[in-house]
mmCIF file of N, CA and C in Angstrom:
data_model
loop_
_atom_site.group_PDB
_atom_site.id
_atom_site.type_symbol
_atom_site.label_atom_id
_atom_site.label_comp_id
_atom_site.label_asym_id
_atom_site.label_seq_id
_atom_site.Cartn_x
_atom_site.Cartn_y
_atom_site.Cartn_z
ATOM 1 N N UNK A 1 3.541 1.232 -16.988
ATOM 2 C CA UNK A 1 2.464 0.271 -17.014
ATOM 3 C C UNK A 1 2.393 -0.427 -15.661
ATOM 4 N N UNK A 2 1.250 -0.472 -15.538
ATOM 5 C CA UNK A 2 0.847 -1.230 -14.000
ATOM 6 C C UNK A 2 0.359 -2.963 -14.345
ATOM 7 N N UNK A 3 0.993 -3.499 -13.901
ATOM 8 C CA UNK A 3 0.861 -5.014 -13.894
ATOM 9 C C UNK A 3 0.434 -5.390 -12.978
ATOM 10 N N UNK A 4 -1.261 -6.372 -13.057
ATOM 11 C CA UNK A 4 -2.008 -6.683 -12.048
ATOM 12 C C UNK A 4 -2.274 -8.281 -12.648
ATOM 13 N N UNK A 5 -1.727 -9.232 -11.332
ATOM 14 C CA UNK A 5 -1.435 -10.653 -11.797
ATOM 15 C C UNK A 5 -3.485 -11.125 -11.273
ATOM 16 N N UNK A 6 -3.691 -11.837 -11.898
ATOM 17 C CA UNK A 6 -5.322 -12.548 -11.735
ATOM 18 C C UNK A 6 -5.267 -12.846 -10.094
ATOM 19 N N UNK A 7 -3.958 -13.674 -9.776
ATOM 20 C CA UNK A 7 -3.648 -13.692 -8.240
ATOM 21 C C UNK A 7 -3.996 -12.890 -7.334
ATOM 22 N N UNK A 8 -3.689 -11.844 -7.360
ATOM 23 C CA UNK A 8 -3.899 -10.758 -6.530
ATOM 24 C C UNK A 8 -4.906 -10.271 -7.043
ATOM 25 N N UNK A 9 -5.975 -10.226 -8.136
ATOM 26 C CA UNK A 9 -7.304 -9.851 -7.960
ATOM 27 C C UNK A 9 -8.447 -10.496 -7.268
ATOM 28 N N UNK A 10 -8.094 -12.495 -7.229
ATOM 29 C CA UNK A 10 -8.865 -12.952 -5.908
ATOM 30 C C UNK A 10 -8.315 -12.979 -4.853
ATOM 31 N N UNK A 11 -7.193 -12.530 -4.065
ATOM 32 C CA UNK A 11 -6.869 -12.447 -3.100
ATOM 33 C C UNK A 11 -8.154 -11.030 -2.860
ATOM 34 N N UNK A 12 -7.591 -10.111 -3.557
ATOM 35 C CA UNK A 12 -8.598 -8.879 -3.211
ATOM 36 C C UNK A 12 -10.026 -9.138 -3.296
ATOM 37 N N UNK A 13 -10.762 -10.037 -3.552
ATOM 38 C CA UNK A 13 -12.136 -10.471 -3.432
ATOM 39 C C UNK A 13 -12.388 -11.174 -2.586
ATOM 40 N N UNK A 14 -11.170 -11.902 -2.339
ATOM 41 C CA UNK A 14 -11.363 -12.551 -1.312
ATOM 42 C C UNK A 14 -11.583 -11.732 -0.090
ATOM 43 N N UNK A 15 -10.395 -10.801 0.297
ATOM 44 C CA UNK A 15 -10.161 -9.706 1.098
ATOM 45 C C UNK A 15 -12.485 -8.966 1.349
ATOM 46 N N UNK A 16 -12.277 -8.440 0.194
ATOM 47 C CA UNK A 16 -13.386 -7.729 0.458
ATOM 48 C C UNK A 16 -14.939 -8.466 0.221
ATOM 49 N N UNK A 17 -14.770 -10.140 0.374
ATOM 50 C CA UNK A 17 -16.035 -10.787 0.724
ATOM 51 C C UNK A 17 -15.489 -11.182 1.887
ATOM 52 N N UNK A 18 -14.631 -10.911 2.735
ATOM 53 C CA UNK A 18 -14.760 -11.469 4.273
ATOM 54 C C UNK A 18 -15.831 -10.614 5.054
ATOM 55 N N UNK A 19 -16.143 -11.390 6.474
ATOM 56 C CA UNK A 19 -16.955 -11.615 7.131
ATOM 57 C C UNK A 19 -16.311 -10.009 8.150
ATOM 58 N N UNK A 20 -14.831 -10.054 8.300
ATOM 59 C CA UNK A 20 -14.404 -9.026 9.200
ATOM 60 C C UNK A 20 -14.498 -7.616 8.185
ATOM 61 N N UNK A 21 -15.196 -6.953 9.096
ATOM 62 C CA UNK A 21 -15.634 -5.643 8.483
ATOM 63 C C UNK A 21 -14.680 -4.873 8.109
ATOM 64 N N UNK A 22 -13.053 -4.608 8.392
ATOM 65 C CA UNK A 22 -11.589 -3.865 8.047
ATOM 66 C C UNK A 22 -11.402 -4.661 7.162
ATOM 67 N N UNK A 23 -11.390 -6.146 7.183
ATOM 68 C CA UNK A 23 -10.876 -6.542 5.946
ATOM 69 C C UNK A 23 -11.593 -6.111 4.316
ATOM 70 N N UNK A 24 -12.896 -5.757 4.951
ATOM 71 C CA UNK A 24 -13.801 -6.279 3.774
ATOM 72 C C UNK A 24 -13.736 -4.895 3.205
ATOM 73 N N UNK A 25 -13.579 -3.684 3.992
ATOM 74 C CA UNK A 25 -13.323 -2.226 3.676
ATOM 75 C C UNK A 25 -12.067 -1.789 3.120
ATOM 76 N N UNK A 26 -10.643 -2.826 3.055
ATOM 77 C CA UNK A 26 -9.686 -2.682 2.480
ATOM 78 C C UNK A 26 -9.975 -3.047 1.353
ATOM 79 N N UNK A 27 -10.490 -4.626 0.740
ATOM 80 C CA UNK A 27 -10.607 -4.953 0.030
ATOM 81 C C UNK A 27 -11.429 -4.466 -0.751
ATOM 82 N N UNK A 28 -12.419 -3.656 -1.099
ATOM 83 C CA UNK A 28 -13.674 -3.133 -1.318
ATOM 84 C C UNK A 28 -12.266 -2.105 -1.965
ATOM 85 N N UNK A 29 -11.869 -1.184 -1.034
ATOM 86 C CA UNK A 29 -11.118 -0.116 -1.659
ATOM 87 C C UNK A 29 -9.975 -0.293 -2.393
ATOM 88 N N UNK A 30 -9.013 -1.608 -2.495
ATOM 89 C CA UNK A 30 -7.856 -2.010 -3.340
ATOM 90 C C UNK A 30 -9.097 -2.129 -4.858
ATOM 91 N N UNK A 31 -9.940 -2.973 -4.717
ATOM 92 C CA UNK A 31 -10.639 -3.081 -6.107
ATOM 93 C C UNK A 31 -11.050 -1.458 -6.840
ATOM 94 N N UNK A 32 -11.710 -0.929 -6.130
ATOM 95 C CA UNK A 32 -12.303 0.174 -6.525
ATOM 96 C C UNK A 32 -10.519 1.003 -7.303
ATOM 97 N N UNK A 33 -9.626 1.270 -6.091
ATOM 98 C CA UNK A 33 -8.632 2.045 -6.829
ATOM 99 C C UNK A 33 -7.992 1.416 -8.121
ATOM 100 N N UNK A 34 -7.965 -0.088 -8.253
ATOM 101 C CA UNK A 34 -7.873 -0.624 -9.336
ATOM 102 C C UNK A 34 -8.901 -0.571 -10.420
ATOM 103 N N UNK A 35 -9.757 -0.179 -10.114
ATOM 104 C CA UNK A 35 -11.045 0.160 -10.915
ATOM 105 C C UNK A 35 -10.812 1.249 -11.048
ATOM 106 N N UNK A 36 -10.634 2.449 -10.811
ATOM 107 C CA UNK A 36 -9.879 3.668 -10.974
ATOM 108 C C UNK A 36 -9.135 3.787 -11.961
ATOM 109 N N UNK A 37 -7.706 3.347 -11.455
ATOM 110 C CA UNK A 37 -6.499 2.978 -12.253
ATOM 111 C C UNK A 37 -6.949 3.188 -13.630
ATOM 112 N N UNK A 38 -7.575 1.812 -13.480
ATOM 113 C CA UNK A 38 -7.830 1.133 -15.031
ATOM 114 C C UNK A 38 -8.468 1.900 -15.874
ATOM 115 N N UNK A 39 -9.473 2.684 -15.725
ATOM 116 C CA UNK A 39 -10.223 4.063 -16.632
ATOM 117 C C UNK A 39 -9.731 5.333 -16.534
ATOM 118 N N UNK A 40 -8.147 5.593 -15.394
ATOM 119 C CA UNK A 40 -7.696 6.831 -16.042
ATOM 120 C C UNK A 40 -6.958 6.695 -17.137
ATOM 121 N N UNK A 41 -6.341 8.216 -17.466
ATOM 122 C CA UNK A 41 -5.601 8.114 -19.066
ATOM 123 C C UNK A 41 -4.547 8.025 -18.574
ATOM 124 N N UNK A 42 -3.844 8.312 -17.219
ATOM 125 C CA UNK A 42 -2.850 8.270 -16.789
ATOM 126 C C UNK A 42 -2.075 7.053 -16.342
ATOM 127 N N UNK A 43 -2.884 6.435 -16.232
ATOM 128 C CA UNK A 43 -2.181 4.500 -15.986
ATOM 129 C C UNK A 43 -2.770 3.748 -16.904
ATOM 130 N N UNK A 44 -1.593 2.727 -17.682
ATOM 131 C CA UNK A 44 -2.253 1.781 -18.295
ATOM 132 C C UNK A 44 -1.873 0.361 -17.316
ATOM 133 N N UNK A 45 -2.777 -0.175 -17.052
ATOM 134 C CA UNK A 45 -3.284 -0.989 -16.442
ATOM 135 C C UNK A 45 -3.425 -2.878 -17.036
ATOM 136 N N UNK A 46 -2.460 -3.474 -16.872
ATOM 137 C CA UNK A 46 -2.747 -4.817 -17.283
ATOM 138 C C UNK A 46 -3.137 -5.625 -16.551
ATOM 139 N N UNK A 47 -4.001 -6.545 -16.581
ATOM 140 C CA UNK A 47 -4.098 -7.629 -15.835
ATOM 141 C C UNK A 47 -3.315 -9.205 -16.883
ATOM 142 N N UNK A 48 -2.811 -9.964 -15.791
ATOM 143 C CA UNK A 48 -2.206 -10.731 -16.594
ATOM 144 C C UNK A 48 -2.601 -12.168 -15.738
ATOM 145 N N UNK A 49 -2.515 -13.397 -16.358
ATOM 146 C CA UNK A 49 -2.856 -14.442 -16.330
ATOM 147 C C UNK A 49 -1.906 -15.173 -15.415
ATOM 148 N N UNK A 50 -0.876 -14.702 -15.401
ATOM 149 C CA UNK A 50 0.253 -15.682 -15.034
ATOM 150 C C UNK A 50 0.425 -16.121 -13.424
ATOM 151 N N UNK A 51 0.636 -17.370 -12.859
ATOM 152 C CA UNK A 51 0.533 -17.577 -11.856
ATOM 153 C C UNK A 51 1.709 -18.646 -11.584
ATOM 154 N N UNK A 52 2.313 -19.274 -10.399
ATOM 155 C CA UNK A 52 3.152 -19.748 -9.663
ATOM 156 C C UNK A 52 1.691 -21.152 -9.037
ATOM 157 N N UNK A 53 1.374 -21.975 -9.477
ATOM 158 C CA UNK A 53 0.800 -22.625 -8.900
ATOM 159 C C UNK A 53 1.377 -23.452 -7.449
ATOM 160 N N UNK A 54 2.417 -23.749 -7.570
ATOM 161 C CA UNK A 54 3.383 -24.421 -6.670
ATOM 162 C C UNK A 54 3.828 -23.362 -5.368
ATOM 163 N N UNK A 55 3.402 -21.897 -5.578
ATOM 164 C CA UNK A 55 3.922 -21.451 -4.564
ATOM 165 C C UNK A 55 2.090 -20.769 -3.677
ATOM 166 N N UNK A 56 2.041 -21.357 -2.720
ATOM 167 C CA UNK A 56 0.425 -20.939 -2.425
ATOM 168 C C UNK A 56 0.373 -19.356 -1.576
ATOM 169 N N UNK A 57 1.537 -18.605 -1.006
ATOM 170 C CA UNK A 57 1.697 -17.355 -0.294
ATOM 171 C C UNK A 57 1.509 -16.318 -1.667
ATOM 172 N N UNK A 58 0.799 -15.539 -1.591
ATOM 173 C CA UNK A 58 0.878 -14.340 -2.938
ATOM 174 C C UNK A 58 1.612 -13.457 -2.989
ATOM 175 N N UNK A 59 2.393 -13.071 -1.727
ATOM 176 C CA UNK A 59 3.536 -12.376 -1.740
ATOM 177 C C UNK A 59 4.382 -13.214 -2.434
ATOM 178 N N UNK A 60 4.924 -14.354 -2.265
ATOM 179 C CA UNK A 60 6.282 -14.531 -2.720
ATOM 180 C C UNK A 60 5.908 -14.926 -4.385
ATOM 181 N N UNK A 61 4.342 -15.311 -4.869
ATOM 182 C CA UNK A 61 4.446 -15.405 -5.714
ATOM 183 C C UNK A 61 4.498 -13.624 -6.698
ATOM 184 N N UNK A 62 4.011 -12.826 -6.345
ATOM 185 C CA UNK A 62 4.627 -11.306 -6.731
ATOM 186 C C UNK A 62 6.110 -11.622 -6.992
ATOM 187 N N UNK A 63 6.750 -11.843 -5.833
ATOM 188 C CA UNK A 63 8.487 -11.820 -5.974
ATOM 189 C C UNK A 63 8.863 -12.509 -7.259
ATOM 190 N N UNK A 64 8.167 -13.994 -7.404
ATOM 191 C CA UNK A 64 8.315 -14.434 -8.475
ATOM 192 C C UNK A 64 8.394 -14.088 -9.705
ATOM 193 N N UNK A 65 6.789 -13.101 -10.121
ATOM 194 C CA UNK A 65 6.517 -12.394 -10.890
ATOM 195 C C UNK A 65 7.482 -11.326 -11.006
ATOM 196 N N UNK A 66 7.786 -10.682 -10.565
ATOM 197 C CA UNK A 66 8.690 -9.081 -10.612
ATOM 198 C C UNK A 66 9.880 -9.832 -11.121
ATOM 199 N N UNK A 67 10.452 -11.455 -10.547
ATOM 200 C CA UNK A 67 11.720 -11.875 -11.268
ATOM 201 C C UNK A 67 11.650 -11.633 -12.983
ATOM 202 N N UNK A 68 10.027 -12.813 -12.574
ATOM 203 C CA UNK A 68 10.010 -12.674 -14.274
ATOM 204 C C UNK A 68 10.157 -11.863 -15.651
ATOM 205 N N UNK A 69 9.374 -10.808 -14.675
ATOM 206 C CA UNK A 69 9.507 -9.685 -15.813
ATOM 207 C C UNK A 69 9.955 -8.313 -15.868
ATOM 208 N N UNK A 70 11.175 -9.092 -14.760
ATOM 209 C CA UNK A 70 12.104 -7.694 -14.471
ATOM 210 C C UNK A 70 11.438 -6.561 -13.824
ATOM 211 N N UNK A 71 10.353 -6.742 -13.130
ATOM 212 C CA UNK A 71 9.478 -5.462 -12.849
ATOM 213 C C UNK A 71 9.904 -4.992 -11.176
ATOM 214 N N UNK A 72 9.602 -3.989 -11.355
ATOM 215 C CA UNK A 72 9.377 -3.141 -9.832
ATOM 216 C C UNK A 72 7.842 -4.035 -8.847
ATOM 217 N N UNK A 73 8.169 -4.201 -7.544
ATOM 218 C CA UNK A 73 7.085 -4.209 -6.798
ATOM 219 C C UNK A 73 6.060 -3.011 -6.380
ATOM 220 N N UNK A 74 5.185 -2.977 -5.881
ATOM 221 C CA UNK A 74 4.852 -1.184 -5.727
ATOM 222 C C UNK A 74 3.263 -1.918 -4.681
ATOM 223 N N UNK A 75 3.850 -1.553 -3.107
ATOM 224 C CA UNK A 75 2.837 -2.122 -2.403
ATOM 225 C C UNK A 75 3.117 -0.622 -1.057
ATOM 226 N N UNK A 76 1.837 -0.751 -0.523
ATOM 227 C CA UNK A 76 2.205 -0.588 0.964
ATOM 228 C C UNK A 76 1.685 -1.191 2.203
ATOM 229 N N UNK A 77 2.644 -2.404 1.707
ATOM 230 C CA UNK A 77 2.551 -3.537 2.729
ATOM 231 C C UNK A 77 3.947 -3.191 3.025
ATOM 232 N N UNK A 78 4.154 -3.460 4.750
ATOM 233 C CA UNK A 78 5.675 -3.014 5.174
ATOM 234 C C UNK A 78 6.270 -4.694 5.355
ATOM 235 N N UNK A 79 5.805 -5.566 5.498
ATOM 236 C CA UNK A 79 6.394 -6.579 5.194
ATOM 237 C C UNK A 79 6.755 -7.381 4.027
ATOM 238 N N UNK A 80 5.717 -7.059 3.021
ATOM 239 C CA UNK A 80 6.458 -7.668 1.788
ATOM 240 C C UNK A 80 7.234 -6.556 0.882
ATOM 241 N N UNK A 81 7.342 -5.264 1.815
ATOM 242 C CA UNK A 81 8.754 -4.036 1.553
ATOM 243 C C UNK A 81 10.292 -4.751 1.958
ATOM 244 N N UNK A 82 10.372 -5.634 3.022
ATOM 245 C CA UNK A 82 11.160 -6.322 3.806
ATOM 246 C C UNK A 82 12.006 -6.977 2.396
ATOM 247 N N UNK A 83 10.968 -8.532 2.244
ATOM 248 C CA UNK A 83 10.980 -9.348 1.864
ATOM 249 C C UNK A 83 11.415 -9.283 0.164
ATOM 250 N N UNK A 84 10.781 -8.192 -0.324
ATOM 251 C CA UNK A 84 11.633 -7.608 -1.611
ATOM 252 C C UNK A 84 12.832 -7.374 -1.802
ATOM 253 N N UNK A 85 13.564 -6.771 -0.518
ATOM 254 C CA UNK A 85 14.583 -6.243 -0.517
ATOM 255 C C UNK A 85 15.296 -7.700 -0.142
ATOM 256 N N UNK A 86 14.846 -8.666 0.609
ATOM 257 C CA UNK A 86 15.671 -9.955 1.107
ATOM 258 C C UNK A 86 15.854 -10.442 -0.156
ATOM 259 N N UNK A 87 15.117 -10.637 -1.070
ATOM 260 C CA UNK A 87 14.833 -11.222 -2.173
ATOM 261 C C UNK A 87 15.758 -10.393 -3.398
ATOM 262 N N UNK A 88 16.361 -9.210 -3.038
ATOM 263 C CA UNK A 88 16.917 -8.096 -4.102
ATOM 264 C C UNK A 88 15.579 -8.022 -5.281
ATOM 265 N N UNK A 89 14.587 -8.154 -5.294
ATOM 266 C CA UNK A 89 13.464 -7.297 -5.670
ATOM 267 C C UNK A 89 13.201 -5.879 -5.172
ATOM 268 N N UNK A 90 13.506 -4.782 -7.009
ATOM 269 C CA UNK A 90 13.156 -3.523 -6.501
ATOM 270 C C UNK A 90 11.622 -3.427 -5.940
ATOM 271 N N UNK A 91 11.435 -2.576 -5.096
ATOM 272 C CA UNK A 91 10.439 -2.189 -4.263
ATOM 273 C C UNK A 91 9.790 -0.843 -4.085
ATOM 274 N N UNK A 92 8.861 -0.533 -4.669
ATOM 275 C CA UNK A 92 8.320 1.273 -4.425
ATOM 276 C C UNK A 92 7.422 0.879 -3.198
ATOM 277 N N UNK A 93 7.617 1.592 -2.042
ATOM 278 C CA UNK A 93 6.561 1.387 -1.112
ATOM 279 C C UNK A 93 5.756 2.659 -1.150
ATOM 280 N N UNK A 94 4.315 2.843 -1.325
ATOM 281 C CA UNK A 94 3.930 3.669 -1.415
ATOM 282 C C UNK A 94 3.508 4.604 -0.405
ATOM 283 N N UNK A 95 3.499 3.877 1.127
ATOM 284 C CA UNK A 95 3.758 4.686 2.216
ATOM 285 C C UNK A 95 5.570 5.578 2.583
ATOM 286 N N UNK A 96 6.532 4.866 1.817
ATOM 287 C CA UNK A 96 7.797 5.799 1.796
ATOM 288 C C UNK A 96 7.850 7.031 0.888
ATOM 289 N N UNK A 97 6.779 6.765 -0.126
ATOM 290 C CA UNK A 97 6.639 7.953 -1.349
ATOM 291 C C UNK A 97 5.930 8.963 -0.790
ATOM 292 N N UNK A 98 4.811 8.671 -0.253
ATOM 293 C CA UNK A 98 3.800 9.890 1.147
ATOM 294 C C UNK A 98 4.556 10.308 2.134
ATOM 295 N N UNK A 99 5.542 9.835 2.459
ATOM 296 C CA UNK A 99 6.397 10.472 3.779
ATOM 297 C C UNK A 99 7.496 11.428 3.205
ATOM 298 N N UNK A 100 7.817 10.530 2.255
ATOM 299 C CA UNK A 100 9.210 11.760 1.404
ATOM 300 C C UNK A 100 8.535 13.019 0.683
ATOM 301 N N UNK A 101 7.546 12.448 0.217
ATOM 302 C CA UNK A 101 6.979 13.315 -0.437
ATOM 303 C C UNK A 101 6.119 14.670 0.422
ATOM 304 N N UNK A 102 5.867 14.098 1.414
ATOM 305 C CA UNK A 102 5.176 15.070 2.550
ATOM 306 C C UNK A 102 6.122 16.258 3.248
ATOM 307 N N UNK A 103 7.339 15.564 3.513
ATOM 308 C CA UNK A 103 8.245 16.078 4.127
ATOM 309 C C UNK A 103 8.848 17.427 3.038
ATOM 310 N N UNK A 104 8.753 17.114 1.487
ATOM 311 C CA UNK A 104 9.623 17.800 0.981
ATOM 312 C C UNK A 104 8.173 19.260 0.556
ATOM 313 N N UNK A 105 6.956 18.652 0.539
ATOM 314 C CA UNK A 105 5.917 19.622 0.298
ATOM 315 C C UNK A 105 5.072 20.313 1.262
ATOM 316 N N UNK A 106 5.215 19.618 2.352
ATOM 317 C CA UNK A 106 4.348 19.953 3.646
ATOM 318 C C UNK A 106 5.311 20.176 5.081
ATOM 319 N N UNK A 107 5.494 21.698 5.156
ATOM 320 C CA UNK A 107 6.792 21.571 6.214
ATOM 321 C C UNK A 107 6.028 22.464 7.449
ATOM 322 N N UNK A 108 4.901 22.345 7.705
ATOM 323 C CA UNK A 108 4.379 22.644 8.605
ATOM 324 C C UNK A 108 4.359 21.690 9.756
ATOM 325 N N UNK A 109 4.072 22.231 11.020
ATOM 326 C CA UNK A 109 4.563 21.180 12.134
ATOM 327 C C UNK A 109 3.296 20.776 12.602
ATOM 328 N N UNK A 110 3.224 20.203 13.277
ATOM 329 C CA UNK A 110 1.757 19.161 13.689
ATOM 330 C C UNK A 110 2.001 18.580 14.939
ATOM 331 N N UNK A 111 1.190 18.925 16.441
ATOM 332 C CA UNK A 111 0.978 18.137 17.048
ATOM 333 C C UNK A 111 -0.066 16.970 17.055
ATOM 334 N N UNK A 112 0.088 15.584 17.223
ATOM 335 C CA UNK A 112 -0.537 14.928 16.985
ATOM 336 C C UNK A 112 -1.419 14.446 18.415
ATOM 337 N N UNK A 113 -2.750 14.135 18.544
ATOM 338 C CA UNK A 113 -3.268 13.570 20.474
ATOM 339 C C UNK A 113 -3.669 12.179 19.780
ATOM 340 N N UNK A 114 -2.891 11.150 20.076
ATOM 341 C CA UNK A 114 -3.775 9.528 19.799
ATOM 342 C C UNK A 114 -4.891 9.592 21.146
ATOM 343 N N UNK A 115 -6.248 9.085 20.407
ATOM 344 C CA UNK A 115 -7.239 9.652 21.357
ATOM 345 C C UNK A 115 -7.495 7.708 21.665
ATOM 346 N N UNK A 116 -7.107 6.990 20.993
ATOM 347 C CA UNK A 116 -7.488 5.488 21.117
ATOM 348 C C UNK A 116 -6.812 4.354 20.027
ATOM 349 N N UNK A 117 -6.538 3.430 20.513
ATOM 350 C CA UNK A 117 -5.636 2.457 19.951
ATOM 351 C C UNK A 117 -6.418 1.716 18.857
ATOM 352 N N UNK A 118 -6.130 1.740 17.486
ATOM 353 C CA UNK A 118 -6.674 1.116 16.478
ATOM 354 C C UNK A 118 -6.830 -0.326 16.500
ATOM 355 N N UNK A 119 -7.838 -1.166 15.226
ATOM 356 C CA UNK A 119 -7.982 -2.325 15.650
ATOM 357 C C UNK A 119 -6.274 -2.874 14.703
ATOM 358 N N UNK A 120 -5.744 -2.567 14.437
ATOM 359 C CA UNK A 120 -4.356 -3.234 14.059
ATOM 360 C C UNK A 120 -3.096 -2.312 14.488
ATOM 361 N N UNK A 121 -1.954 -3.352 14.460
ATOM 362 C CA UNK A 121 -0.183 -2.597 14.605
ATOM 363 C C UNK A 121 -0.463 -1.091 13.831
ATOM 364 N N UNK A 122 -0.218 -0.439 14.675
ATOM 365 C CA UNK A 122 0.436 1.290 14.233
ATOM 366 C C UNK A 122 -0.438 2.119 13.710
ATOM 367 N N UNK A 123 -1.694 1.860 14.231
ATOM 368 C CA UNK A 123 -3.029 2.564 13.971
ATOM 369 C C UNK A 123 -3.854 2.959 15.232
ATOM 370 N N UNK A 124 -4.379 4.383 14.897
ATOM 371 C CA UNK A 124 -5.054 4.782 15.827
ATOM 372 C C UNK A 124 -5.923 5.816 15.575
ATOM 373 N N UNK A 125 -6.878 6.231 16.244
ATOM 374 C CA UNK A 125 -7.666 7.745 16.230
ATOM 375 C C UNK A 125 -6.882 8.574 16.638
ATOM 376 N N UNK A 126 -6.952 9.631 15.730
ATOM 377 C CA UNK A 126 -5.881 11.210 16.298
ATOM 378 C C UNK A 126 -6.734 12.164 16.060
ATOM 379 N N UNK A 127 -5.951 12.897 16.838
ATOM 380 C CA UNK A 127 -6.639 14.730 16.682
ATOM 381 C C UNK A 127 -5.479 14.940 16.543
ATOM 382 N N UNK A 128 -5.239 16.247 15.858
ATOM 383 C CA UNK A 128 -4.145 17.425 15.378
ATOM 384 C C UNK A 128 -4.524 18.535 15.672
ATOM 385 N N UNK A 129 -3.798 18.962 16.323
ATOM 386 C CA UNK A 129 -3.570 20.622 16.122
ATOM 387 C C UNK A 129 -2.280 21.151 15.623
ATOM 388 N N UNK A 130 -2.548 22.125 14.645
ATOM 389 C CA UNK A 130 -1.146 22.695 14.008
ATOM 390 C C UNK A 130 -1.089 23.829 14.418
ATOM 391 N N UNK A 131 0.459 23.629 14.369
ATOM 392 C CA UNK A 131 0.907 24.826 15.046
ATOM 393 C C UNK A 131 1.647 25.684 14.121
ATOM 394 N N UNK A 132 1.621 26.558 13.760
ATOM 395 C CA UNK A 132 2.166 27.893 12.779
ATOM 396 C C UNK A 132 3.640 28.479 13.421
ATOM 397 N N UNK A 133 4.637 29.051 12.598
ATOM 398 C CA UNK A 133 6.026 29.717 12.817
ATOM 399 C C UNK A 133 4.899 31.040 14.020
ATOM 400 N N UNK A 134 5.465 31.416 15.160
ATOM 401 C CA UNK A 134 4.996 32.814 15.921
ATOM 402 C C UNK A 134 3.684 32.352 16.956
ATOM 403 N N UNK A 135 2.839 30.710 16.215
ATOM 404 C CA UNK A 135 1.566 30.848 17.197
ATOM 405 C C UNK A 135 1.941 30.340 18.131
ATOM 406 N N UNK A 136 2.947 30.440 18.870
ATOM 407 C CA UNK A 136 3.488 30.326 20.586
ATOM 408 C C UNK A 136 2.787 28.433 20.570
ATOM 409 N N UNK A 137 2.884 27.671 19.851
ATOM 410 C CA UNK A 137 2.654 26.213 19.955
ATOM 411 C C UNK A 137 4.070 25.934 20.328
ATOM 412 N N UNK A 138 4.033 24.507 20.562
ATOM 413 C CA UNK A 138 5.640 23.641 20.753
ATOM 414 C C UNK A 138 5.412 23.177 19.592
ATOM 415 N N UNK A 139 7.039 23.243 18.847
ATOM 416 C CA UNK A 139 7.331 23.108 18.128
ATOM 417 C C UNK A 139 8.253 21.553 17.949
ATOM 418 N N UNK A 140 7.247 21.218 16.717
ATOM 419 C CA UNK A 140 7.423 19.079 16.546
ATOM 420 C C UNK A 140 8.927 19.218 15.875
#
């Protein structure tokens, strides 16, 4: 079961009625995949009421929450991945599940060209070219 606190559904409205166009395109897409979620057969999906009024950051109120009800976190935010673990809150990051998971299904090699520096930390435009076992590429 997926536990979705009311908190973090106006943070995400909030997110996707801002004025900055990345924000408003994240937020737009956290709702929608939660809108997703919620009508497959494969996730059941709660939203729950409960909130930390006293604590105003929504990360730490999550931490709170996951105390409460013994739950797993499950973000891919790399800082409140940190902060889980400071906190001994279990943590699924869902960018560590795409990398393990890539690595163990996708063992083809990839050169990557960053063609331009994204508007945030560790983002950018790329081109790829892959390179095959024999097609005389350098090998990643």
């Amino acid at each position: 079961m997926l536990v979705v606190p009311e908190f973090v559904l106006r943070e995400l409205q909030v997110v996707a009625d801002s004025t900055d166009g990345s924000k408003r395109q994240r937020g737009r897409r956290g709702l929608d995949m939660l809108q997703r979620m919620q009508s497959s057969t494969h996730f059941q999906v709660q939203i729950v009421p409960d909130d930390f009024p006293s604590i105003r950051e929504v990360d730490l109120k999550l931490l709170e929450l996951a105390k409460k009800w013994e739950a797993k976190v499950v973000t891919n935010d790399f800082n409140l991945n940190k902060v889980c673990h400071l906190h001994h809150v279990e943590v699924l990051n869902i960018n560590d599940l795409a990398n393990a998971l890539s690595r163990l299904c996708f063992r083809e090699r990839m050169t990557v060209l960053i063609l331009k520096e994204g508007k945030e930390y560790n983002q950018g435009c790329w081109l790829s070219r892959r390179w095959h076992h024999g097609g005389g590429g350098p090998r990643a």
